[in-house]
Coordinates of C-alpha atoms and ligand atoms in Angstrom, one line a residue:
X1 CA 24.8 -1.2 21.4
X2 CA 22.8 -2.1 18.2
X3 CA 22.2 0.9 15.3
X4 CA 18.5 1.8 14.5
X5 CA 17.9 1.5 10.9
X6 CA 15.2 3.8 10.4
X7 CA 11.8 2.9 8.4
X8 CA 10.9 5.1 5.9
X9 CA 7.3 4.0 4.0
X10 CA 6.6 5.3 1.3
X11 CA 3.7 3.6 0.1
X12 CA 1.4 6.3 0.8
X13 CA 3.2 8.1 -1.9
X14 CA 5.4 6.6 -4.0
X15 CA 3.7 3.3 -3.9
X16 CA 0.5 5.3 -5.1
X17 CA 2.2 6.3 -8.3
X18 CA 2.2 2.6 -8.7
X19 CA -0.8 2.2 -12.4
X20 CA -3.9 1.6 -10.7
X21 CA -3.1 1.9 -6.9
X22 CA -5.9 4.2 -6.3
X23 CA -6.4 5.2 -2.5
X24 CA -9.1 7.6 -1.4
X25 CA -8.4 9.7 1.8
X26 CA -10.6 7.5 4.2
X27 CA -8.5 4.4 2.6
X28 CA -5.1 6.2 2.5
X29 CA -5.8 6.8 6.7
X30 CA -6.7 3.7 7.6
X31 CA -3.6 2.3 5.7
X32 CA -1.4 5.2 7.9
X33 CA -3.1 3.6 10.8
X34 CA -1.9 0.0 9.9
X35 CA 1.7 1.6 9.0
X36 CA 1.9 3.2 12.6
X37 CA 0.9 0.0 14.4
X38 CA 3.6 -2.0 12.6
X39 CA 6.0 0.6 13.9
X40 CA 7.0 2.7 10.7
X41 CA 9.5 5.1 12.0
X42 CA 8.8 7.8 8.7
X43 CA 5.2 7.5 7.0
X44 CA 5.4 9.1 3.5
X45 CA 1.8 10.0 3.6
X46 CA 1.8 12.0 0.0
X47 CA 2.8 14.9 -2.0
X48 CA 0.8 17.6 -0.8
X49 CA 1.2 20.1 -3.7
X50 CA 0.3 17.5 -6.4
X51 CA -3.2 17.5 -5.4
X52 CA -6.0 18.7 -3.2
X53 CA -6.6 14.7 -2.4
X54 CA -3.2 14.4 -1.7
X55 CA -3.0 17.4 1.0
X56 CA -6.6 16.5 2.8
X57 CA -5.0 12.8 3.2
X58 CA -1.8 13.9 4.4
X59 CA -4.1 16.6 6.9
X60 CA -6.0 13.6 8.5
X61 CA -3.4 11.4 8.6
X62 CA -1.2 13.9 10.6
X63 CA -4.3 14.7 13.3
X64 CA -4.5 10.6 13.9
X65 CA -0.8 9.3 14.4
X66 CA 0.7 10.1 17.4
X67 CA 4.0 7.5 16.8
X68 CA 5.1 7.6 13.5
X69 CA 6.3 10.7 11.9
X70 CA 4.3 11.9 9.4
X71 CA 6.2 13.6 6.2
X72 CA 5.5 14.7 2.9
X73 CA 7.2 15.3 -0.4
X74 CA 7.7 18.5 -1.6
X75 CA 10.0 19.7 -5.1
X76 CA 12.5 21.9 -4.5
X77 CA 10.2 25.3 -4.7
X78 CA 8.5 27.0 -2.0
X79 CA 4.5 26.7 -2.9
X80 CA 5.2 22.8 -2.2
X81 CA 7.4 23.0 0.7
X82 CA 4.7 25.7 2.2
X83 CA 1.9 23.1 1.2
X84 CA 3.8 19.9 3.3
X85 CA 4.0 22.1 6.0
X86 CA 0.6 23.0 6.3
X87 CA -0.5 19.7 5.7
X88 CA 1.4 18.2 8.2
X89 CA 0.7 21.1 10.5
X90 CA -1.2 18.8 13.0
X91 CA 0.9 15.9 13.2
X92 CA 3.1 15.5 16.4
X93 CA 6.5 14.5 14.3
X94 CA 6.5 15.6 11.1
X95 CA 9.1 15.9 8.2
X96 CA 9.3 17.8 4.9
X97 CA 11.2 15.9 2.3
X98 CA 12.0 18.1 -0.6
X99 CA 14.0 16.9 -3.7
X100 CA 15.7 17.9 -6.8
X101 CA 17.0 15.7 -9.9
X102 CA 21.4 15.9 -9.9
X103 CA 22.0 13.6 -12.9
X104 CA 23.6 15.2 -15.6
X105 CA 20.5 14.0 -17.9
X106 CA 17.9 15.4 -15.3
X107 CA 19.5 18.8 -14.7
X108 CA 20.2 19.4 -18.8
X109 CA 16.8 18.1 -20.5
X110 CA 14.2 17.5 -17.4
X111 CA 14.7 20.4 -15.3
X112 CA 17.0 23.1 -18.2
X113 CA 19.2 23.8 -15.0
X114 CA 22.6 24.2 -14.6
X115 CA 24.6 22.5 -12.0
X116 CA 25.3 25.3 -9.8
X117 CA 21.3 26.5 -10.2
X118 CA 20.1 23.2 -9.0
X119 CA 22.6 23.8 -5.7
X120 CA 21.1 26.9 -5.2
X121 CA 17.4 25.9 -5.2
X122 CA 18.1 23.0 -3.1
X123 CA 20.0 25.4 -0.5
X124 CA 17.2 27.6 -0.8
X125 CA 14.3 24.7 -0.6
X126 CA 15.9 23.2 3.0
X127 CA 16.5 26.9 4.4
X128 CA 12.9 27.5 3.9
X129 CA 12.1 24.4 4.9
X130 CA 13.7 24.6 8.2
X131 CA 11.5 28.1 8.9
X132 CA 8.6 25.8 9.1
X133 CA 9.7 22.5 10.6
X134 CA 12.7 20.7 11.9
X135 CA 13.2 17.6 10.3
X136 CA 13.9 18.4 6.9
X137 CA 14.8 15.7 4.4
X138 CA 16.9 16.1 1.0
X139 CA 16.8 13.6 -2.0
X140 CA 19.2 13.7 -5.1
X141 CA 17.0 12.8 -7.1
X142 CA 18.6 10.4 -9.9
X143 CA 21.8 10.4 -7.7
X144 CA 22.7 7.1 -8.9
X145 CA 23.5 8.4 -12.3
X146 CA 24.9 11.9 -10.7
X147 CA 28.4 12.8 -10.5
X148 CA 29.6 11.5 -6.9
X149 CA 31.8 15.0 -6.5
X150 CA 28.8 17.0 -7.6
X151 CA 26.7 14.7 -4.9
X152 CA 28.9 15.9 -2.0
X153 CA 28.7 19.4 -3.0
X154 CA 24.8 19.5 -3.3
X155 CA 25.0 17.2 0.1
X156 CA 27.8 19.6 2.0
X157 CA 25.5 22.7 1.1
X158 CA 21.9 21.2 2.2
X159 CA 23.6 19.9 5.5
X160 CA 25.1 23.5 5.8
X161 CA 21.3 25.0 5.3
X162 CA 19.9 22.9 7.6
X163 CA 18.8 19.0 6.3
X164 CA 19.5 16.2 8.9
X165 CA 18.5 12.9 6.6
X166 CA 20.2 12.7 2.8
X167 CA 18.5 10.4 0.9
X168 CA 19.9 8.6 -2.2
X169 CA 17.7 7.5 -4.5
X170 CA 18.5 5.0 -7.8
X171 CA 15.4 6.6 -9.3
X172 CA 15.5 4.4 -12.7
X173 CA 17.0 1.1 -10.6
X174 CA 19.8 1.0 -12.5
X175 CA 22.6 -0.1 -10.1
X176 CA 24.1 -3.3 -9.2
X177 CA 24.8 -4.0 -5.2
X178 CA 28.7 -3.5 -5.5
X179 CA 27.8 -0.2 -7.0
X180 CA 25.5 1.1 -4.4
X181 CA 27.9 -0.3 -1.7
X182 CA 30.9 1.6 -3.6
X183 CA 28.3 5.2 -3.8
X184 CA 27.2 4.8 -0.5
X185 CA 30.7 3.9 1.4
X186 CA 31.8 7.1 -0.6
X187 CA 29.4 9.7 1.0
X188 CA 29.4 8.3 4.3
X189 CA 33.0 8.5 4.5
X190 CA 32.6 12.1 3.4
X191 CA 29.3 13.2 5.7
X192 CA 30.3 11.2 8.7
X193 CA 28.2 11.9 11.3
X194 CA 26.5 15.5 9.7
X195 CA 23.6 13.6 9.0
X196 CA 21.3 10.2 8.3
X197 CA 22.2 8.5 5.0
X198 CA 19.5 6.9 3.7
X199 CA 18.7 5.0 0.5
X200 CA 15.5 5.0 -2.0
X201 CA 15.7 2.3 -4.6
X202 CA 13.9 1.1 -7.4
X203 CA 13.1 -2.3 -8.4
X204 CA 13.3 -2.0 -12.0
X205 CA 16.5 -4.8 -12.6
X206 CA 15.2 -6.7 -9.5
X207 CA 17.9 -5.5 -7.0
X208 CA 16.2 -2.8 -5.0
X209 CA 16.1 -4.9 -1.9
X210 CA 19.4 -6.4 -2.5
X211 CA 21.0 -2.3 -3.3
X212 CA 19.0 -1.8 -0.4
X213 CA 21.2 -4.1 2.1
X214 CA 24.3 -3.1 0.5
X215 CA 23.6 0.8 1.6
X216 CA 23.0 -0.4 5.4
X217 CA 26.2 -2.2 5.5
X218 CA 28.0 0.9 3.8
X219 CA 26.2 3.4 6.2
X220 CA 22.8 4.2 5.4
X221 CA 20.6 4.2 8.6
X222 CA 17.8 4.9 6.9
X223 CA 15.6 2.4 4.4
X224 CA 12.9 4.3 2.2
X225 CA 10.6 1.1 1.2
X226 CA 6.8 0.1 0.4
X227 CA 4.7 -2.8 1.5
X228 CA 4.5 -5.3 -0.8
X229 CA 7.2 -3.5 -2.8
X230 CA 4.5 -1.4 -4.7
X231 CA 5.5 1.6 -6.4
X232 CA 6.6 3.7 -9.9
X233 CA 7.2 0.8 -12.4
X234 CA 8.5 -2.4 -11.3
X235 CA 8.5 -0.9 -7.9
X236 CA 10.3 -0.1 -4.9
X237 CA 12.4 -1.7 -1.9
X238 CA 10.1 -4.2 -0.4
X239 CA 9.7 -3.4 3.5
X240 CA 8.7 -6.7 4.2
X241 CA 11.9 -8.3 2.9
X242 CA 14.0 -5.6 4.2
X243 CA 12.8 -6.2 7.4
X244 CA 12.8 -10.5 7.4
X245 CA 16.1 -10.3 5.7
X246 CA 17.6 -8.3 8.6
X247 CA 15.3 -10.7 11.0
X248 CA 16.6 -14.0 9.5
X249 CA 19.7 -13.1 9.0
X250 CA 20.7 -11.4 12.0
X251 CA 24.4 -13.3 11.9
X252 CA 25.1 -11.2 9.2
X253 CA 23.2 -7.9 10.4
X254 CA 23.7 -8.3 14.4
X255 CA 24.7 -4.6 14.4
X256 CA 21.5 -3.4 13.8
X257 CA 17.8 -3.1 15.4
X258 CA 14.3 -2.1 13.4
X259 CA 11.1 -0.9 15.2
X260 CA 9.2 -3.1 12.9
X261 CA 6.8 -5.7 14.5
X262 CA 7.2 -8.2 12.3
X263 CA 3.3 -10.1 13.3
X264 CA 2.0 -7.0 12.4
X265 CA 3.6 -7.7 8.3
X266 CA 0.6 -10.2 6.9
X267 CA -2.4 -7.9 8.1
X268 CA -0.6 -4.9 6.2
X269 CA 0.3 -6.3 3.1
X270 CA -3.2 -7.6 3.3
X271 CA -4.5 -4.2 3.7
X272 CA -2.7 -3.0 0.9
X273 CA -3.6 -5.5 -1.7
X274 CA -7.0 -5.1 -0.6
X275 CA -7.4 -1.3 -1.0
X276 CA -5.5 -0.9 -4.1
X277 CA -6.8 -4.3 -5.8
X278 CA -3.1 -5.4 -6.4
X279 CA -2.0 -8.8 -5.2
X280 CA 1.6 -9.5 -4.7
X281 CA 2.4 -12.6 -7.3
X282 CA 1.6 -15.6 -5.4
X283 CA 5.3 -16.4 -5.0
X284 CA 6.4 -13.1 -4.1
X285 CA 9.0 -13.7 -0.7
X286 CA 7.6 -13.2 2.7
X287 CA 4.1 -12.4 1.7
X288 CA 2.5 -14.0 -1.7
X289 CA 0.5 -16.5 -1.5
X290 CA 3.3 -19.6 -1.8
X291 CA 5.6 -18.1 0.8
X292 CA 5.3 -20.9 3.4
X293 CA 3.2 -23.3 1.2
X294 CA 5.4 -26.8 0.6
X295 CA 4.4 -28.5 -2.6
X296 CA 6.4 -31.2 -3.2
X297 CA 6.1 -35.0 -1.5
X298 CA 10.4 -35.0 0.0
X299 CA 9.4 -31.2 1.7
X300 CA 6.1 -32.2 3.2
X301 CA 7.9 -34.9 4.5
X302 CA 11.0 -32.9 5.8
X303 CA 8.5 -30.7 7.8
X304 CA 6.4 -32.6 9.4
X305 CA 9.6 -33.8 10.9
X306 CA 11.5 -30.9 11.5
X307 CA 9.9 -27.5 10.6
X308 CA 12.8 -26.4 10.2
X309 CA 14.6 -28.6 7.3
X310 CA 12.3 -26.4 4.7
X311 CA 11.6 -23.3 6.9
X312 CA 13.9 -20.1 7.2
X313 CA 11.2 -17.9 8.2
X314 CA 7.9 -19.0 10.5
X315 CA 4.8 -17.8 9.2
X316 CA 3.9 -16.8 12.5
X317 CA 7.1 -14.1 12.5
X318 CA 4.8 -11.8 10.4
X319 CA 1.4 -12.6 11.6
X320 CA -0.1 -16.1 10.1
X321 CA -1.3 -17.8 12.8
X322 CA -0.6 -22.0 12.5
X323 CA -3.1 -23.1 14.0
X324 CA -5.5 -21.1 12.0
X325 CA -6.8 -23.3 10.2
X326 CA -10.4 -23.9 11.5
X327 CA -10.9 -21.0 14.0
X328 CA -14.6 -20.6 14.5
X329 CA -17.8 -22.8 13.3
X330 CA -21.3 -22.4 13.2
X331 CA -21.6 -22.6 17.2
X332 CA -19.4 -19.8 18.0
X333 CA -20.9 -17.1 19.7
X334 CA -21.0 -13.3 19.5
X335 CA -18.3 -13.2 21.8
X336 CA -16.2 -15.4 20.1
X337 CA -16.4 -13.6 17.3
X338 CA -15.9 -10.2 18.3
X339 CA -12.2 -11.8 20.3
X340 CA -11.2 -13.0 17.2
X341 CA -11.8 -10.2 15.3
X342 CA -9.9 -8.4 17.9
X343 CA -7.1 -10.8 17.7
X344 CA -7.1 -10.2 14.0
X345 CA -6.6 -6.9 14.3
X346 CA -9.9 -5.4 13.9
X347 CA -11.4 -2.4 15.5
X348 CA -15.0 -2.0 15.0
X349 CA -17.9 -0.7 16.7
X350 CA -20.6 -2.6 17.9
X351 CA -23.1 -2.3 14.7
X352 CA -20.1 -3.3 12.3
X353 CA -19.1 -6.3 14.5
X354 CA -23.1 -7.3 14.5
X355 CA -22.8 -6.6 10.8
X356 CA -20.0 -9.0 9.9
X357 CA -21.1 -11.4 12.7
X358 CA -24.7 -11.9 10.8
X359 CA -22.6 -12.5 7.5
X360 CA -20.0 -14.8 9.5
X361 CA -23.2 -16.9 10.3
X362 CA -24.6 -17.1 6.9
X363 CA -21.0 -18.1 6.0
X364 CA -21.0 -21.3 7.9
X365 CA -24.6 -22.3 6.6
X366 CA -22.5 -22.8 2.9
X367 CA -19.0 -23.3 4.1
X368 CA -18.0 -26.0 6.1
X369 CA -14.9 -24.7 7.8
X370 CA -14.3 -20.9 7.9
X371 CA -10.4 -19.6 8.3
X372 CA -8.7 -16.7 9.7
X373 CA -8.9 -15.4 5.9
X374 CA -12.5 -15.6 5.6
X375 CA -13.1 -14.0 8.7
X376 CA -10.3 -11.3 7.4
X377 CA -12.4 -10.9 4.4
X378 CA -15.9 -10.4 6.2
X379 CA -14.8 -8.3 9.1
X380 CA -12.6 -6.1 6.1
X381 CA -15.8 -5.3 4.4
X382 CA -17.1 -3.3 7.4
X383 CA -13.9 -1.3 7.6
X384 CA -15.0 0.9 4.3
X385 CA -17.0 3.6 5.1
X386 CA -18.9 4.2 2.0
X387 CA -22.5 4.7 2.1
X388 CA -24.3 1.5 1.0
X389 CA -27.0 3.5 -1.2
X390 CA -27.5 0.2 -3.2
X391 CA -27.4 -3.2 -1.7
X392 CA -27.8 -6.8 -3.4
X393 CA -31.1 -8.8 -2.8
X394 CA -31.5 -11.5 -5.3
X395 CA -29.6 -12.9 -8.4
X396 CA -30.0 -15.2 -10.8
X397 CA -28.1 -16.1 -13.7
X398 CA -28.9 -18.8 -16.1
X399 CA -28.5 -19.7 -20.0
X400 CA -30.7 -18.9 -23.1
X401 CA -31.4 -21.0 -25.3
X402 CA -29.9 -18.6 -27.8
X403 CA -26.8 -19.0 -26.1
X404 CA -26.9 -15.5 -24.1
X405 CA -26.8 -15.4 -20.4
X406 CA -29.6 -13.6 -18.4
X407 CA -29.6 -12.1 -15.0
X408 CA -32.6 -11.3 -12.9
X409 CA -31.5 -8.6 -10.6
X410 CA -33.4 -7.1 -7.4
X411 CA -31.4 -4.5 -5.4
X412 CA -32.5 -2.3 -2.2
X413 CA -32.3 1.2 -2.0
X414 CA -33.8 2.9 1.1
X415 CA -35.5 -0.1 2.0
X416 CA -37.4 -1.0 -1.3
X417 CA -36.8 -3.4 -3.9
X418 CA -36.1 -2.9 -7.3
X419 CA -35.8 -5.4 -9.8
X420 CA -34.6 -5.7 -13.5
X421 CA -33.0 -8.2 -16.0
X422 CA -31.0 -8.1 -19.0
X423 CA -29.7 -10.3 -21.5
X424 CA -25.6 -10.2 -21.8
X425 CA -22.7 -12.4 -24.1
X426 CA -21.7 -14.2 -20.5
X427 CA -22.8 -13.7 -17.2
X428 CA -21.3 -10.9 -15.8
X429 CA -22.0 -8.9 -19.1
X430 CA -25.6 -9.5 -18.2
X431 CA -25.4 -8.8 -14.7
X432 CA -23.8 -5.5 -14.6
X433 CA -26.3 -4.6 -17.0
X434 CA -29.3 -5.6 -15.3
X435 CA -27.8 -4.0 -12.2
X436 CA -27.4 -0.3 -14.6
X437 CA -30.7 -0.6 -15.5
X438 CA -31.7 -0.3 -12.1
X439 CA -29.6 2.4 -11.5
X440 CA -30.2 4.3 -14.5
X441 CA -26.1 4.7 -13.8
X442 CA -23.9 3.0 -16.7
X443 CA -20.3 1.9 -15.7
X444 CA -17.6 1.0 -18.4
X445 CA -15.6 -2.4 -16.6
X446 CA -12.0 -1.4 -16.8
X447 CA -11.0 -4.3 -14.4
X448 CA -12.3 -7.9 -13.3
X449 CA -10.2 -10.2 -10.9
X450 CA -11.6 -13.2 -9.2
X451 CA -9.8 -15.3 -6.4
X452 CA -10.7 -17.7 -3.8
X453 CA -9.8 -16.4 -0.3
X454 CA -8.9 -20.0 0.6
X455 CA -9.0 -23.6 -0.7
X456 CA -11.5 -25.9 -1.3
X457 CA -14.6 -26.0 -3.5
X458 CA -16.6 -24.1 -0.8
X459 CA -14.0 -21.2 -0.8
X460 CA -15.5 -17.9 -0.5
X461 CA -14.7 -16.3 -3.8
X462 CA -13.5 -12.4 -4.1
X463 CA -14.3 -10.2 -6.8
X464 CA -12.3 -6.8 -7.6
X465 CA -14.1 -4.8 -10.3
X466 CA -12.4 -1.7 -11.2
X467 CA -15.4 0.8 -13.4
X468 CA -15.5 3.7 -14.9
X469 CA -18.6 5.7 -14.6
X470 CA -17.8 8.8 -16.2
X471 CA -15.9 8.9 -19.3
X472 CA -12.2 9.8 -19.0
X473 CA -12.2 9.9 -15.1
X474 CA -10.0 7.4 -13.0
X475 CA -11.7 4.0 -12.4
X476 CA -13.5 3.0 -8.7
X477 CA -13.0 -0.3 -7.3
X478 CA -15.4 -2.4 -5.6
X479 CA -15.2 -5.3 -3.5
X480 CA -17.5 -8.5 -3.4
X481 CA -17.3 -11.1 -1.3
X482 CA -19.5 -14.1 -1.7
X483 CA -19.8 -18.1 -2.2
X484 CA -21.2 -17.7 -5.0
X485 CA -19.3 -15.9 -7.9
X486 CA -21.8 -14.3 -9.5
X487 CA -23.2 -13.3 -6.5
X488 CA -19.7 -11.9 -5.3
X489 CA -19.5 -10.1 -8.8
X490 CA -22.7 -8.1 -8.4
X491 CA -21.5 -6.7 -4.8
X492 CA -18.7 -6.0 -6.4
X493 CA -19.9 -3.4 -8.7
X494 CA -22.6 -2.4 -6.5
X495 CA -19.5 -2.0 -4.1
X496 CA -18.1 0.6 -7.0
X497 CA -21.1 2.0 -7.9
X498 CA -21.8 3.2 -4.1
X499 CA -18.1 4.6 -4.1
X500 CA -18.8 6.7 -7.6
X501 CA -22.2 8.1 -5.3
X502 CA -20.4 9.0 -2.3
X503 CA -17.7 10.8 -4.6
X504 CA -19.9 11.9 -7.9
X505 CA -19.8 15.7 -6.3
X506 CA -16.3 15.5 -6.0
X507 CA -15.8 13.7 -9.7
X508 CA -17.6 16.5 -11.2
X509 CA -15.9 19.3 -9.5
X510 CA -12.5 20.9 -11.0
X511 CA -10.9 19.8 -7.6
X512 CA -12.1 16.5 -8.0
X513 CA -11.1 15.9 -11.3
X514 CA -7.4 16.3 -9.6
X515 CA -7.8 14.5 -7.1
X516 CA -9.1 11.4 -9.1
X517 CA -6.3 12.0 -11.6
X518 CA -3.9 11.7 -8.8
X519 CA -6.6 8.5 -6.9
Ligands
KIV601 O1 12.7 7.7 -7.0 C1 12.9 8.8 -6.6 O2 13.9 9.5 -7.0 C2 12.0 9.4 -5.7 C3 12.4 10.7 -5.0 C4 11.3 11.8 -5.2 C5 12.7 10.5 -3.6 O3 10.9 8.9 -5.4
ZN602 ZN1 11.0 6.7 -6.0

């Protein structure tokens, strides 16, 4: 009989403390969504105290999952533990996961606590806790720098008061593998079967998925992780390698059994990099770009003879189809279209699959063959929910002969054109001008990335702006998608400047300004 190892993702939260991996709520659910459907046992959906964004996410989260368990953090202090509660009020699982620092460093300087104070309010935090729900979680916080005998006290007393999963978290990643297999053979020797071990590391030396495996075969049955490894810092464990590590190497790991659905890894990291704007490096394992691409002449070779002399891992394990490569042309129907976007993973009404469909067939009027990841890209866009107040009509960039660029802008707002132009020191200077002078809205451009979604010189190109449009609050981001990169740039800060009006209220308000800190 295999052992679950329990999936505990924490992107929602600790990958959100991640610089710049800003989720709004509506973003934040439909990544829960995508977290369910890959079969996440524990969704970290926030820290409900830290912010009035955090608690309304969690609160919708919870009313649409009816798998995964929803849970949020909580410090070891009642007002939180009462707000993940109520946030997580209409979920059908749910679990509160309250912590408190043990280190010797934590407890003197961070929290001015002594040892047997921070048992106490960790007793205290689980036994209220359990009043309000019955899956309560404890984390050591720091225990990897914490004494191990003043671990199993704080870990005897929370199992006494009520907590069923421990967590141990190498907060700074600090520890090599031996040492986490040492710590964690330790405790479970000591809690046996009292409760769920499970293990939280950081990435910060490069060994949080490797500290990670050493904890499973020690005893943890539970992983806390985040797709694409986002999170504090360098990051955290990496679900997807977790996961394809315990896949591929099931020799070594035949014991145990995930509830992952491994076809379901691609569209999530996917998601993920396209809400928060941050793309795994291109040869990041499992999921960057380079994972399953073979360079060189002798592996080319190798696998067009035998997949399998280069090839530990098949693409289509986590959801890249092979034969992708040209999926639907300029004759494909409506039909088609919408089975493919289905097949993809899409779930859209009929307008939005009309919508992307009419951009799908202007798509293969420029491009000559259009891939899975183009039609990812298009059928993406409709996924946001933002009110398009502005829209892009016409652009046109050329050169002065002083040397500046110039962009001729028209945009449509409630169905009429407006039209300006602006002189700039290169062209996207001059077009996000042009496009503020429309607006009568100026942005400051915090961010600029520009990729091409797949190869070739027809590639559709992807722009990610990130702007600020009022001084000193958090940055939007905005997506544009276009053959043409100028083109692709415009939409893009239209795309931010729409977010910024379907949010100003909120910017402006003392709540708001929370929120965003926290977004
Ligand atoms: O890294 C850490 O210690 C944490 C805890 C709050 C679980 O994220
Ligand atoms: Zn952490």
């Amino acid at each position: 009989m295999k052992e679950i190892i329990k999936i505990f993702d924490t992107t929602l939260r600790d990958g959100e403390q991640s610089p710049g991996a800003s989720m709004n709520i509506e973003e934040k659910v439909r990544l829960a969504v995508q977290l369910e459907k890959l079969g996440v046992d524990i969704i970290e959906a926030g820290f409900a105290a830290s912010s009035p964004g955090d608690f309304e996410a969690i609160r919708e989260i919870s009313k649409v999952l009816s798998k995964s368990c929803v849970c949020s953090l909580a410090r070891a202090m009642e007002k939180d533990i009462e707000a993940a509660a109520n946030a997580t009020q209409g979920a059908k699982f749910r679990r509160i996961h309250t912590f408190i620092a043990t280190s010797p460093i934590h407890m003197k300087y961070k929290l001015k606590l002594s040892p047997n104070d921070v048992v106490k309010k960790a007793v205290d935090s689980v036994k209220y806790a359990k009043t309000l729900v019955d899956d309560v979680e404890f984390s050591c916080e720091d225990a990897c720098r914490s004494d191990i005998g003043f671990l199993k006290e704080i870990l005897s007393s929370v199992i006494e008061a009520g907590a069923t999963t421990l967590n141990i978290p190498d907060t700074v990643g600090y520890r090599l593998p031996n040492e986490i297999a040492n710590t964690i053979k330790e405790l479970h020797d000591f809690i046996g079967n009292r409760a769920i071990l499970s293990i939280h590391c950081h990435n910060d030396l490069g060994l949080a998925v490797a500290n990670s495996l050493e904890a499973i075969k020690n005893g943890a049955r539970q992983i806390e992780c985040t797709i694409n490894g986002l999170g504090e810092r360098a990051g955290n464990s990496a679900l997807e390698e977790i996961v394809m590590i315990l896949k591929t190497r099931n020799d070594l790991f035949n014991n145990f059994e995930v509830n992952i659905n491994t076809k379901e890894i691609y569209s999530t990291s996917k998601l993920v990099s396209d809400i928060t704007g941050i793309r795994p490096q291109p040869n990041k394992a499992i999921v960057g770009k380079n994972a399953f691409a073979h360079e060189s002449g002798i592996h080319q070779d190798g696998m067009l003879k035998h997949r399998e002399t280069y090839e530990i891992i098949s693409p289509i394990d986590i959801g890249i189809e092979l034969d992708s490569t040209l999926v639907l042309g300029k004759h494909s129907g409506r039909a088609a279209f919408k089975d493919k976007a289905v097949s993809l993973g899409f779930v859209l009404n009929d307008n939005e699959i009309n919508n992307a469909f009419d951009k799908f067939k202007a798509l293969c009027d420029s491009k000559k063959e259009i891939f899975d990841d183009d039609l990812r890209e298009i059928l993406g866009e409709e996924v946001t929910h933002i009110p398009q107040v502005f829209s892009l009509d016409v652009i046109q960039v050329s050169i002065c002969s002083s040397g500046k660029f110039c962009a001729a802008i028209s945009i449509i707002k409630d169905g009429v054109e407006y039209s300006d132009s602006a002189l700039g020191n290169g062209a996207v200077d001059c077009i996000l001008k042009s496009i503020d002078r429309i607006s009568g809205i100026k942005g400051l451009l915090k961010d600029y990335k520009v990729e091409a979604v797949t190869s070739g010189r027809d590639a559709l190109a992807k722009v990610v702006v990130k702007v600020e449009f009022e001084p000193n609050k958090p940055a939007l981001i905005g997506h544009g998608l276009d053959i043409d990169t100028m083109s692709a740039t415009a939409k893009a800060y239209i795309g931010a400047l729409n977010s910024y009006l379907s949010m100003k209220d909120l910017i402006t308000s003392k709540e708001g300004t929370m929120l965003l800190e926290r977004i």
